[in-house]
Structure formats: structure tokens, C-alpha cells
Amino acid sequence: MHSLLPLLLLGWWCLRLTATTNADNLKFYITTECSNNMNYTRGSAFQANLDAILSSLPDAAAASSGFAENTTGAAAPDKAYGLAQCRGDVGASDCRSCLNDTAHEMASACPGQKNAMLIYEGCMLRYSNASFFGDPYTSNPIFQLANNENA
Ligand SMILES: *[C@@H]1O[C@H](CO)[C@@H](O)[C@H](O)[C@H]1NC(C)=O
Ligand SMILES: *[C@@H]1O[C@H](CO)[C@@H](O)[C@H](O)[C@H]1NC(C)=O
Ligand SMILES: *[C@@H]1O[C@H](CO)[C@@H](O)[C@H](O)[C@H]1NC(C)=O
Ligand SMILES: *[C@@H]1O[C@H](CO)[C@@H](O)[C@H](O)[C@H]1NC(C)=O
């Protein structure tokens, strides 16, 4: 019986992946990570660059297979780095809409913070005042998700 468990789990995961391709589940919330007390100054050039990048990333990612990185501003402390990614099976229009919602939620998810990441089932958005492109993400990479179906 024990040897069946991995197969059952794999089956559940496949079913779950198939069941989550509709637009509503794409906004299933996974996690938020905010910097602690690394506040930017309200009305600063950094905030303007951050706003610009958050509003351009959804279209950019939707137009290039669900992934985009970009920066705005010439140099620190004004420069903002942003990354947007959609789950691989999410189409361009759902990708844009998931990221657009996420971009609008950033300000309330991590108010005033220089670093933030917001992850939903269908898409993730991350920004920082420092470059993180190509760096492995090592803090808190483990999430637990419960199956909400009857077994
Ligand atoms: C990067 O962001 C800027 C500001 O929003 C935008 O003008 C530019 O087109 C973006 N570049 C790419 C490659 O998306
Ligand atoms: C982006 O999201 C905002 C707020 O959720 C909404 O008002 C706006 O219509 C959306 N824009 C697009 C292009 O989906
Ligand atoms: C940072 O901004 C948040 C939200 O506006 C605020 O609650 C917090 O007190 C600020 N922290 C500092 C150190 O300014
Ligand atoms: C980002 O902001 C933090 C906190 O203010 C600061 O310590 C760090 O030097 C900044 N990084 C860059 C590249 O400006």
C-alpha cells in the first residue's frame, strides 16, 4: 500500500494541474514575501520607476510566452528591477490579467517596501531596488498546500 502513495500523490497533482487551468483558480493565492522596514520614500524617483515597471510587466510577459524582466531608472537608489512570470500553460490573455491584478495588489501587499514578491497559482510578480536576476531564491522556498477535494 505504501508503494502506491507516490503514484496517488502524482495522480492528485496531475488532476490538480488540469483542474486549475480556468481563469478563476489562477488567482488562487499562494504567498507574499515583503522586505521588513526597507521603505522607499513616498513620491521618490524610485517609486515612480517602480510604478512604471509594475504597469509595463504584465503586457511584456503576456507578449513573450509568460516571462519578462525589466529595469527602470539609471542607477541606485532610483533604479527598480522587476520580474513577471506566468505558469507555463497559462495563455497570453489570462497571463496579462493575472499579472495586472497582482501588480495592482502589490502596493497593499507590501506597502512602501523596496523588495516584494507576490505569488498566485497562475502568475508571480517580484520587484526590488537591487538586482536579483538569475540569482537563486533561497529564503523561504517551501510552501504547503492542502488539497480541498474529498478523498
Ligand atoms: C521596460 O520598462 C519601461 C518602463 O515601463 C518600458 O518603457 C520598456 O518598454 C520596457 N522594456 C521592455 C523590454 O519591456
Ligand atoms: C488592471 O487591473 C485594474 C485593477 O484590478 C483594473 O481596473 C484594470 O481595468 C485592469 N487593466 C487591464 C488591462 O486588465
Ligand atoms: C514603512 O511603511 C509602512 C507602510 O506605510 C509603515 O507601516 C512602516 O511604519 C514604515 N516603516 C518605516 C521604518 O518607515
Ligand atoms: C536597497 O535598499 C536597501 C535598504 O535601504 C539598501 O541597504 C541597499 O543598499 C539598496 N540596494 C541598492 C542596490 O541600492
XYZ file of C-alpha atoms in Angstrom, residues 26-90:
65
model
C -5.336 31.317 -11.493
C -5.902 33.896 -8.753
C -5.673 31.227 -6.031
C -3.366 32.915 -3.513
C -0.069 31.205 -2.674
C 2.220 33.564 -0.801
C 3.604 37.054 -0.236
C 7.158 37.984 0.719
C 7.937 41.568 1.736
C 11.145 43.180 2.938
C 10.992 44.330 6.568
C 11.338 48.057 7.097
C 13.188 48.675 3.852
C 10.846 51.514 2.988
C 11.267 53.690 -0.050
C 10.412 57.361 0.204
C 6.901 58.255 -0.888
C 6.950 60.318 -4.061
C 10.610 59.406 -4.741
C 12.134 58.644 -8.136
C 12.315 55.006 -7.015
C 8.559 54.908 -6.524
C 7.971 56.414 -9.982
C 10.294 53.801 -11.524
C 8.591 51.037 -9.560
C 5.140 52.158 -10.711
C 6.364 52.261 -14.317
C 7.807 48.785 -14.200
C 4.813 47.235 -12.458
C 2.496 48.668 -15.073
C 4.629 47.543 -18.044
C 5.480 43.981 -16.924
C 2.026 42.386 -17.446
C 1.940 43.293 -21.157
C 5.613 42.451 -21.608
C 5.222 38.980 -20.062
C 1.994 38.264 -21.946
C 3.755 39.177 -25.198
C 6.741 36.892 -24.595
C 5.473 33.445 -23.541
C 4.718 34.432 -19.952
C 8.072 35.769 -18.786
C 9.577 39.248 -18.563
C 12.353 41.030 -16.694
C 12.994 44.742 -16.891
C 14.576 47.649 -15.073
C 13.650 51.316 -14.863
C 15.857 54.187 -13.768
C 19.540 54.727 -14.462
C 21.219 53.809 -11.166
C 20.798 53.178 -7.431
C 18.976 54.400 -5.381
C 16.364 55.173 -8.067
C 16.630 52.032 -10.172
C 13.875 49.397 -9.916
C 14.182 45.750 -11.012
C 11.084 43.734 -11.855
C 10.262 40.185 -12.931
C 6.950 38.700 -14.018
C 6.183 35.070 -14.776
C 3.057 33.110 -15.596
C 2.576 29.370 -15.193
C 3.623 27.648 -18.418
C 0.151 26.577 -19.526
C -1.489 29.972 -18.991
